[in-house]
PDB file of C-alpha atoms in Angstrom:
ATOM      1  CA  MET V  31     -34.517  11.688   2.728  1.00 51.00           C
ATOM      2  CA  LYS V  32     -32.775  14.611   1.001  1.00 55.00           C
ATOM      3  CA  ASN V  33     -30.309  14.797   3.897  1.00 56.00           C
ATOM      4  CA  ILE V  34     -29.600  11.090   3.864  1.00 53.00           C
ATOM      5  CA  LEU V  35     -28.836  10.874   0.130  1.00 48.00           C
ATOM      6  CA  PRO V  36     -25.765  13.172   0.146  1.00 50.00           C
ATOM      7  CA  ALA V  37     -24.437  11.317   3.172  1.00 49.00           C
ATOM      8  CA  LEU V  38     -24.855   7.999   1.388  1.00 45.00           C
ATOM      9  CA  LEU V  39     -23.184   9.362  -1.739  1.00 45.00           C
ATOM     10  CA  LEU V  40     -20.286  10.623   0.377  1.00 45.00           C
ATOM     11  CA  LEU V  41     -19.895   7.247   2.053  1.00 44.00           C
ATOM     12  CA  ALA V  42     -20.049   5.481  -1.314  1.00 45.00           C
ATOM     13  CA  SER V  43     -17.361   7.720  -2.781  1.00 45.00           C
ATOM     14  CA  CYS V  44     -15.097   7.166   0.257  1.00 43.00           C
ATOM     15  CA  GLY V  45     -15.593   3.425  -0.051  1.00 44.00           C
ATOM     16  CA  ALA V  46     -14.709   3.485  -3.744  1.00 41.00           C
ATOM     17  CA  ALA V  47     -11.571   5.508  -3.054  1.00 40.00           C
ATOM     18  CA  LEU V  48     -10.428   3.111  -0.351  1.00 43.00           C
ATOM     19  CA  ALA V  49     -11.096   0.057  -2.480  1.00 43.00           C
ATOM     20  CA  ALA V  50      -9.247   1.213  -5.616  1.00 42.00           C
ATOM     21  CA  ASP V  51      -6.630   3.505  -4.124  1.00 61.00           C
ATOM     22  CA  PRO V  52      -4.746   3.959  -7.439  1.00 62.00           C
ATOM     23  CA  ALA V  53      -3.222   7.241  -6.283  1.00 64.00           C
ATOM     24  CA  HIS V  54      -1.327   5.442  -3.536  1.00 92.00           C
ATOM     25  CA  THR V  55       0.163   2.566  -5.488  1.00 95.00           C
ATOM     26  CA  VAL V  56       3.370   2.773  -7.495  1.00 97.00           C
ATOM     27  CA  ILE V  57       4.389  -0.091  -9.767  1.00 97.00           C
ATOM     28  CA  GLN V  58       8.033  -1.015 -10.283  1.00 97.00           C
ATOM     29  CA  SER V  59       8.501  -2.539 -13.725  1.00 96.00           C
ATOM     30  CA  GLY V  60      11.055  -2.291 -16.519  1.00 94.00           C
ATOM     31  CA  ARG V  61      13.463  -0.832 -13.956  1.00 95.00           C
ATOM     32  CA  ALA V  62      11.227   2.260 -13.621  1.00 97.00           C
ATOM     33  CA  PHE V  63       8.483   3.606 -11.358  1.00 97.00           C
ATOM     34  CA  HIS V  64       4.970   3.853 -12.800  1.00 96.00           C
ATOM     35  CA  PRO V  65       3.757   6.530 -12.558  1.00 96.00           C
ATOM     36  CA  ALA V  66       6.953   8.575 -12.323  1.00 96.00           C
ATOM     37  CA  GLU V  67       5.269  11.335 -10.320  1.00 96.00           C
ATOM     38  CA  VAL V  68       2.509  11.224  -7.681  1.00 95.00           C
ATOM     39  CA  SER V  69       0.783  13.601  -5.290  1.00 95.00           C
ATOM     40  CA  ILE V  70      -0.448  12.544  -1.854  1.00 95.00           C
ATOM     41  CA  ASN V  71      -1.457  14.199   1.392  1.00 95.00           C
ATOM     42  CA  ARG V  72       0.850  14.431   4.388  1.00 95.00           C
ATOM     43  CA  GLY V  73       0.510  11.345   6.580  1.00 94.00           C
ATOM     44  CA  GLU V  74      -0.530   9.099   3.727  1.00 95.00           C
ATOM     45  CA  ALA V  75       1.408   6.043   2.585  1.00 95.00           C
ATOM     46  CA  LEU V  76       2.531   4.803  -0.800  1.00 96.00           C
ATOM     47  CA  THR V  77       2.571   1.110  -1.596  1.00 96.00           C
ATOM     48  CA  PHE V  78       5.277  -0.045  -3.990  1.00 96.00           C
ATOM     49  CA  THR V  79       4.538  -3.206  -5.937  1.00 97.00           C
ATOM     50  CA  ASN V  80       7.482  -4.960  -7.558  1.00 96.00           C
ATOM     51  CA  ASN V  81       6.073  -6.224 -10.859  1.00 96.00           C
ATOM     52  CA  ASP V  82       9.557  -6.414 -12.361  1.00 95.00           C
ATOM     53  CA  GLU V  83      11.966  -9.255 -13.045  1.00 94.00           C
ATOM     54  CA  PHE V  84      14.514  -7.505 -10.837  1.00 95.00           C
ATOM     55  CA  ILE V  85      15.000  -7.057  -7.114  1.00 95.00           C
ATOM     56  CA  HIS V  86      14.286  -3.481  -6.010  1.00 96.00           C
ATOM     57  CA  GLN V  87      14.377  -1.304  -2.939  1.00 95.00           C
ATOM     58  CA  ILE V  88      13.515   2.358  -2.358  1.00 97.00           C
ATOM     59  CA  PHE V  89      15.077   5.237  -0.484  1.00 97.00           C
ATOM     60  CA  VAL V  90      14.749   8.981   0.021  1.00 97.00           C
ATOM     61  CA  ASP V  91      17.929  10.667   1.215  1.00 95.00           C
ATOM     62  CA  GLY V  92      17.582  11.460   4.898  1.00 92.00           C
ATOM     63  CA  LEU V  93      14.073  10.012   5.144  1.00 92.00           C
ATOM     64  CA  PHE V  94      14.025   6.245   4.674  1.00 94.00           C
ATOM     65  CA  ASP V  95      16.028   3.408   3.129  1.00 96.00           C
ATOM     66  CA  SER V  96      14.043   0.209   2.657  1.00 95.00           C
ATOM     67  CA  ASP V  97      14.962  -3.449   2.544  1.00 93.00           C
ATOM     68  CA  GLU V  98      15.177  -5.141  -0.831  1.00 93.00           C
ATOM     69  CA  ARG V  99      12.058  -6.703  -2.307  1.00 92.00           C
ATOM     70  CA  SER V 100      11.899  -9.596  -4.761  1.00 93.00           C
ATOM     71  CA  PRO V 101       9.537  -9.658  -7.751  1.00 94.00           C
ATOM     72  CA  GLY V 102       5.950 -10.023  -6.593  1.00 94.00           C
ATOM     73  CA  GLU V 103       6.519  -8.398  -3.218  1.00 95.00           C
ATOM     74  CA  ASN V 104       5.163  -5.077  -1.911  1.00 95.00           C
ATOM     75  CA  LEU V 105       6.408  -2.511   0.519  1.00 94.00           C
ATOM     76  CA  THR V 106       4.703   0.519   2.033  1.00 95.00           C
ATOM     77  CA  GLU V 107       6.235   3.797   3.146  1.00 94.00           C
ATOM     78  CA  ASN V 108       4.550   6.611   5.075  1.00 94.00           C
ATOM     79  CA  PHE V 109       5.220  10.205   4.111  1.00 95.00           C
ATOM     80  CA  THR V 110       4.855  12.263   7.274  1.00 94.00           C
ATOM     81  CA  GLN V 111       6.459  15.498   6.033  1.00 94.00           C
ATOM     82  CA  SER V 112       5.173  17.925   3.430  1.00 96.00           C
ATOM     83  CA  GLY V 113       7.352  18.699   0.457  1.00 96.00           C
ATOM     84  CA  THR V 114       8.618  17.203  -2.775  1.00 97.00           C
ATOM     85  CA  PHE V 115      10.761  14.095  -2.509  1.00 97.00           C
ATOM     86  CA  GLU V 116      12.802  12.023  -4.967  1.00 97.00           C
ATOM     87  CA  VAL V 117      12.528   8.266  -4.434  1.00 97.00           C
ATOM     88  CA  HIS V 118      15.359   6.146  -5.866  1.00 97.00           C
ATOM     89  CA  CYS V 119      16.534   2.522  -5.896  1.00 97.00           C
ATOM     90  CA  HIS V 120      20.058   1.719  -4.699  1.00 95.00           C
ATOM     91  CA  ILE V 121      20.277  -1.201  -7.099  1.00 95.00           C
ATOM     92  CA  HIS V 122      19.103   0.714 -10.189  1.00 96.00           C
ATOM     93  CA  PRO V 123      20.145   4.354  -9.782  1.00 95.00           C
ATOM     94  CA  LYS V 124      18.295   5.591 -12.880  1.00 95.00           C
ATOM     95  CA  MET V 125      14.935   4.782 -11.275  1.00 97.00           C
ATOM     96  CA  LYS V 126      13.344   7.991 -10.023  1.00 97.00           C
ATOM     97  CA  LEU V 127       9.924   8.797  -8.589  1.00 97.00           C
ATOM     98  CA  ILE V 128       8.816  12.322  -7.635  1.00 97.00           C
ATOM     99  CA  VAL V 129       6.429  12.422  -4.671  1.00 97.00           C
ATOM    100  CA  HIS V 130       4.584  15.648  -3.876  1.00 97.00           C
ATOM    101  CA  VAL V 131       3.309  15.552  -0.306  1.00 96.00           C
ATOM    102  CA  LYS V 132       0.703  18.278   0.375  1.00 94.00           C
TER     103      LYS V 132
ATOM    104  CA  MET K  52      34.252 -54.870  -8.963  1.00 41.00           C
ATOM    105  CA  LYS K  53      33.233 -51.906 -11.074  1.00 44.00           C
ATOM    106  CA  PRO K  54      31.034 -50.349  -8.336  1.00 44.00           C
ATOM    107  CA  ILE K  55      33.855 -50.764  -5.802  1.00 43.00           C
ATOM    108  CA  PHE K  56      36.324 -49.152  -8.177  1.00 42.00           C
ATOM    109  CA  GLY K  57      33.918 -46.247  -8.626  1.00 44.00           C
ATOM    110  CA  LEU K  58      33.600 -45.766  -4.872  1.00 40.00           C
ATOM    111  CA  LEU K  59      37.358 -45.962  -4.419  1.00 40.00           C
ATOM    112  CA  ALA K  60      37.838 -43.411  -7.166  1.00 42.00           C
ATOM    113  CA  MET K  61      35.313 -41.073  -5.519  1.00 40.00           C
ATOM    114  CA  ALA K  62      37.017 -41.523  -2.171  1.00 40.00           C
ATOM    115  CA  ALA K  63      40.380 -40.806  -3.730  1.00 41.00           C
ATOM    116  CA  ILE K  64      39.030 -37.633  -5.311  1.00 41.00           C
ATOM    117  CA  ALA K  65      37.477 -36.588  -2.012  1.00 40.00           C
ATOM    118  CA  PHE K  66      40.786 -37.030  -0.220  1.00 40.00           C
ATOM    119  CA  ALA K  67      42.656 -35.290  -3.023  1.00 43.00           C
ATOM    120  CA  MET K  68      40.370 -32.248  -2.815  1.00 47.00           C
ATOM    121  CA  PRO K  69      41.404 -29.799  -0.134  1.00 46.00           C
ATOM    122  CA  ALA K  70      39.228 -29.816   2.943  1.00 44.00           C
ATOM    123  CA  PHE K  71      37.708 -26.453   3.859  1.00 50.00           C
ATOM    124  CA  ALA K  72      40.098 -26.040   6.795  1.00 53.00           C
ATOM    125  CA  ALA K  73      43.087 -26.560   4.513  1.00 73.00           C
ATOM    126  CA  ASP K  74      41.709 -24.354   1.733  1.00 87.00           C
ATOM    127  CA  THR K  75      44.606 -22.252   0.507  1.00 95.00           C
ATOM    128  CA  LEU K  76      43.047 -20.622  -2.569  1.00 97.00           C
ATOM    129  CA  TYR K  77      42.271 -17.330  -0.809  1.00 97.00           C
ATOM    130  CA  ALA K  78      45.884 -17.016   0.332  1.00 97.00           C
ATOM    131  CA  ASP K  79      47.225 -18.305  -2.994  1.00 97.00           C
ATOM    132  CA  MET K  80      45.296 -15.574  -4.825  1.00 98.00           C
ATOM    133  CA  GLY K  81      46.983 -12.983  -2.609  1.00 97.00           C
ATOM    134  CA  GLY K  82      44.329 -12.353   0.024  1.00 97.00           C
ATOM    135  CA  GLN K  83      41.749  -9.593   0.112  1.00 98.00           C
ATOM    136  CA  ALA K  84      43.985  -6.874  -1.312  1.00 98.00           C
ATOM    137  CA  VAL K  85      44.458  -8.801  -4.553  1.00 98.00           C
ATOM    138  CA  ILE K  86      40.802  -9.891  -4.656  1.00 98.00           C
ATOM    139  CA  ASP K  87      39.689  -6.264  -4.286  1.00 98.00           C
ATOM    140  CA  ARG K  88      41.983  -5.249  -7.135  1.00 98.00           C
ATOM    141  CA  LEU K  89      40.852  -8.221  -9.203  1.00 98.00           C
ATOM    142  CA  VAL K  90      37.220  -7.134  -8.862  1.00 98.00           C
ATOM    143  CA  ASP K  91      38.007  -3.550  -9.817  1.00 98.00           C
ATOM    144  CA  VAL K  92      40.027  -4.595 -12.872  1.00 98.00           C
ATOM    145  CA  SER K  93      37.494  -7.192 -14.003  1.00 98.00           C
ATOM    146  CA  VAL K  94      34.548  -4.775 -13.634  1.00 98.00           C
ATOM    147  CA  ASP K  95      36.508  -2.182 -15.608  1.00 98.00           C
ATOM    148  CA  ASN K  96      36.985  -4.876 -18.278  1.00 98.00           C
ATOM    149  CA  TYR K  97      33.240  -5.669 -18.326  1.00 98.00           C
ATOM    150  CA  LEU K  98      32.360  -1.990 -18.758  1.00 97.00           C
ATOM    151  CA  ALA K  99      34.832  -1.674 -21.640  1.00 98.00           C
ATOM    152  CA  ASP K 100      33.662  -4.862 -23.373  1.00 98.00           C
ATOM    153  CA  ASP K 101      31.228  -4.096 -26.210  1.00 98.00           C
ATOM    154  CA  ARG K 102      29.808  -7.620 -25.934  1.00 97.00           C
ATOM    155  CA  ILE K 103      28.480  -7.201 -22.391  1.00 97.00           C
ATOM    156  CA  LYS K 104      28.778  -3.599 -21.224  1.00 96.00           C
ATOM    157  CA  THR K 105      25.079  -2.824 -21.804  1.00 96.00           C
ATOM    158  CA  ILE K 106      24.173  -5.459 -19.199  1.00 94.00           C
ATOM    159  CA  PHE K 107      25.387  -2.997 -16.570  1.00 94.00           C
ATOM    160  CA  ASP K 108      23.678   0.109 -18.013  1.00 92.00           C
ATOM    161  CA  GLU K 109      21.028   0.360 -15.300  1.00 92.00           C
ATOM    162  CA  SER K 110      23.110  -0.951 -12.400  1.00 94.00           C
ATOM    163  CA  ASN K 111      24.765   0.670  -9.411  1.00 95.00           C
ATOM    164  CA  MET K 112      28.380  -0.238 -10.174  1.00 96.00           C
ATOM    165  CA  ASP K 113      29.683   0.766  -6.714  1.00 96.00           C
ATOM    166  CA  ARG K 114      27.243  -1.714  -5.190  1.00 94.00           C
ATOM    167  CA  ILE K 115      28.192  -4.426  -7.681  1.00 95.00           C
ATOM    168  CA  ARG K 116      31.909  -3.964  -6.982  1.00 97.00           C
ATOM    169  CA  ALA K 117      31.281  -4.192  -3.229  1.00 96.00           C
ATOM    170  CA  GLU K 118      29.185  -7.353  -3.586  1.00 94.00           C
ATOM    171  CA  PHE K 119      31.720  -8.997  -5.944  1.00 96.00           C
ATOM    172  CA  LYS K 120      34.512  -8.356  -3.425  1.00 97.00           C
ATOM    173  CA  VAL K 121      32.623 -10.184  -0.698  1.00 97.00           C
ATOM    174  CA  GLN K 122      31.481 -12.955  -3.006  1.00 96.00           C
ATOM    175  CA  PHE K 123      34.912 -13.582  -4.574  1.00 97.00           C
ATOM    176  CA  CYS K 124      36.399 -13.662  -1.080  1.00 98.00           C
ATOM    177  CA  GLN K 125      33.882 -16.281   0.021  1.00 97.00           C
ATOM    178  CA  VAL K 126      34.248 -18.366  -3.157  1.00 97.00           C
ATOM    179  CA  ALA K 127      38.021 -18.365  -2.672  1.00 98.00           C
ATOM    180  CA  GLY K 128      37.569 -19.684   0.868  1.00 97.00           C
ATOM    181  CA  GLY K 129      38.294 -16.385   2.590  1.00 97.00           C
ATOM    182  CA  PRO K 130      36.701 -15.103   5.791  1.00 96.00           C
ATOM    183  CA  CYS K 131      33.842 -13.177   4.120  1.00 96.00           C
ATOM    184  CA  VAL K 132      30.181 -14.173   4.215  1.00 96.00           C
ATOM    185  CA  TYR K 133      28.076 -13.151   1.223  1.00 94.00           C
ATOM    186  CA  THR K 134      24.597 -12.176   2.398  1.00 90.00           C
ATOM    187  CA  GLY K 135      23.180 -10.910  -0.898  1.00 85.00           C
ATOM    188  CA  HIS K 136      20.539 -12.532  -3.041  1.00 85.00           C
ATOM    189  CA  ASP K 137      21.137 -15.901  -4.649  1.00 88.00           C
ATOM    190  CA  MET K 138      22.531 -15.838  -8.178  1.00 91.00           C
ATOM    191  CA  THR K 139      19.324 -16.968  -9.847  1.00 91.00           C
ATOM    192  CA  ALA K 140      17.244 -14.155  -8.336  1.00 89.00           C
ATOM    193  CA  ALA K 141      19.942 -11.540  -8.890  1.00 89.00           C
ATOM    194  CA  HIS K 142      20.329 -12.331 -12.611  1.00 92.00           C
ATOM    195  CA  LYS K 143      16.799 -13.370 -13.563  1.00 89.00           C
ATOM    196  CA  GLY K 144      15.794 -10.193 -15.398  1.00 90.00           C
ATOM    197  CA  LEU K 145      19.005  -9.939 -17.396  1.00 93.00           C
ATOM    198  CA  HIS K 146      18.242 -12.939 -19.644  1.00 92.00           C
ATOM    199  CA  LEU K 147      21.926 -13.796 -19.967  1.00 95.00           C
ATOM    200  CA  THR K 148      23.252 -16.171 -22.616  1.00 96.00           C
ATOM    201  CA  ASN K 149      26.196 -18.575 -22.580  1.00 95.00           C
ATOM    202  CA  ALA K 150      28.010 -16.081 -24.814  1.00 96.00           C
ATOM    203  CA  ASP K 151      27.539 -13.400 -22.119  1.00 96.00           C
ATOM    204  CA  PHE K 152      28.854 -15.764 -19.451  1.00 96.00           C
ATOM    205  CA  ASN K 153      31.865 -16.717 -21.560  1.00 96.00           C
ATOM    206  CA  ALA K 154      32.676 -13.047 -22.168  1.00 97.00           C
ATOM    207  CA  VAL K 155      32.552 -12.411 -18.414  1.00 97.00           C
ATOM    208  CA  VAL K 156      34.945 -15.327 -17.844  1.00 97.00           C
ATOM    209  CA  GLU K 157      37.345 -14.062 -20.534  1.00 97.00           C
ATOM    210  CA  ASP K 158      37.379 -10.585 -18.976  1.00 98.00           C
ATOM    211  CA  LEU K 159      37.932 -12.121 -15.548  1.00 98.00           C
ATOM    212  CA  GLN K 160      40.858 -14.184 -16.859  1.00 98.00           C
ATOM    213  CA  ALA K 161      42.388 -11.045 -18.364  1.00 98.00           C
ATOM    214  CA  ALA K 162      41.965  -9.302 -15.005  1.00 98.00           C
ATOM    215  CA  MET K 163      43.653 -12.215 -13.197  1.00 98.00           C
ATOM    216  CA  ASN K 164      46.594 -11.884 -15.591  1.00 98.00           C
ATOM    217  CA  THR K 165      46.734  -8.155 -14.864  1.00 98.00           C
ATOM    218  CA  CYS K 166      46.770  -8.951 -11.131  1.00 98.00           C
ATOM    219  CA  ASP K 167      49.600 -11.491 -11.604  1.00 98.00           C
ATOM    220  CA  ILE K 168      47.564 -14.390 -10.254  1.00 98.00           C
ATOM    221  CA  PRO K 169      49.363 -17.594 -11.303  1.00 98.00           C
ATOM    222  CA  PHE K 170      47.699 -19.620 -14.074  1.00 97.00           C
ATOM    223  CA  ARG K 171      47.096 -22.714 -11.922  1.00 97.00           C
ATOM    224  CA  VAL K 172      45.532 -20.563  -9.209  1.00 98.00           C
ATOM    225  CA  GLN K 173      43.327 -18.913 -11.854  1.00 98.00           C
ATOM    226  CA  ASN K 174      42.051 -22.325 -12.902  1.00 97.00           C
ATOM    227  CA  ARG K 175      41.231 -23.291  -9.318  1.00 97.00           C
ATOM    228  CA  PHE K 176      39.224 -20.094  -8.887  1.00 98.00           C
ATOM    229  CA  LEU K 177      37.423 -20.488 -12.223  1.00 97.00           C
ATOM    230  CA  ALA K 178      36.503 -24.064 -11.309  1.00 96.00           C
ATOM    231  CA  ARG K 179      34.662 -22.746  -8.255  1.00 96.00           C
ATOM    232  CA  LEU K 180      32.789 -20.167 -10.336  1.00 95.00           C
ATOM    233  CA  ALA K 181      31.771 -22.644 -13.033  1.00 94.00           C
ATOM    234  CA  PRO K 182      28.674 -23.971 -11.178  1.00 93.00           C
ATOM    235  CA  TYR K 183      27.194 -20.465 -11.242  1.00 93.00           C
ATOM    236  CA  GLN K 184      26.778 -20.704 -15.029  1.00 94.00           C
ATOM    237  CA  HIS K 185      23.589 -22.740 -14.606  1.00 93.00           C
ATOM    238  CA  GLN K 186      22.209 -20.175 -12.184  1.00 94.00           C
ATOM    239  CA  VAL K 187      22.846 -17.006 -14.206  1.00 93.00           C
ATOM    240  CA  VAL K 188      22.361 -18.168 -17.824  1.00 95.00           C
ATOM    241  CA  THR K 189      18.644 -18.261 -18.571  1.00 90.00           C
ATOM    242  CA  ARG K 190      18.386 -18.335 -22.367  1.00 84.00           C
TER     243      ARG K 190
END
């Protein structure tokens, strides 16, 4: 029983992480990213949710350049390289998100 | 008799309006070279206008100039095809007023004067932009 309990706790914690996943969601609102800085592991994806009144898109120089998304829409980008990246929006150049990929 | 007169009047107006194939506004404005200059001058006017310049604070002005050049070309009947977002979606978050729209029109008229676009041609172009007022003004 003692061996089963840690395994169950581990499974429960993984399930909770997958369900909430706050570390992998970035909100676009007020022509800004929220949060403005995130850390993820290499190979993980970030989901961008446009909760703004404006159309947005995202790009990282030399890495990706997304389509535009209307309010209410999401988009997801995978980060397959380690490093620190600046995510911007072509439409609103002052928007900046720092992504640390471990 | 009145309904017939109304129909005849509408038909007369329809015939009086230039068909798309005979649309000369783009050429009358001076073609793309003048439209490109018109956009640059008018955007410069917007950015210098204390009434409306803050509207553009967060915007990529290079992108806006490029989109205006395509859109003005299309509105004038030129060969361009605007593929950007519709005006309602593009302006929704700005909460523009009629006063904002009127200031934009004034600055555009000043730019058309700077670009030596004849007054009657200016009016034809402004008439085509007028329907956008209902799409961009939201308060």
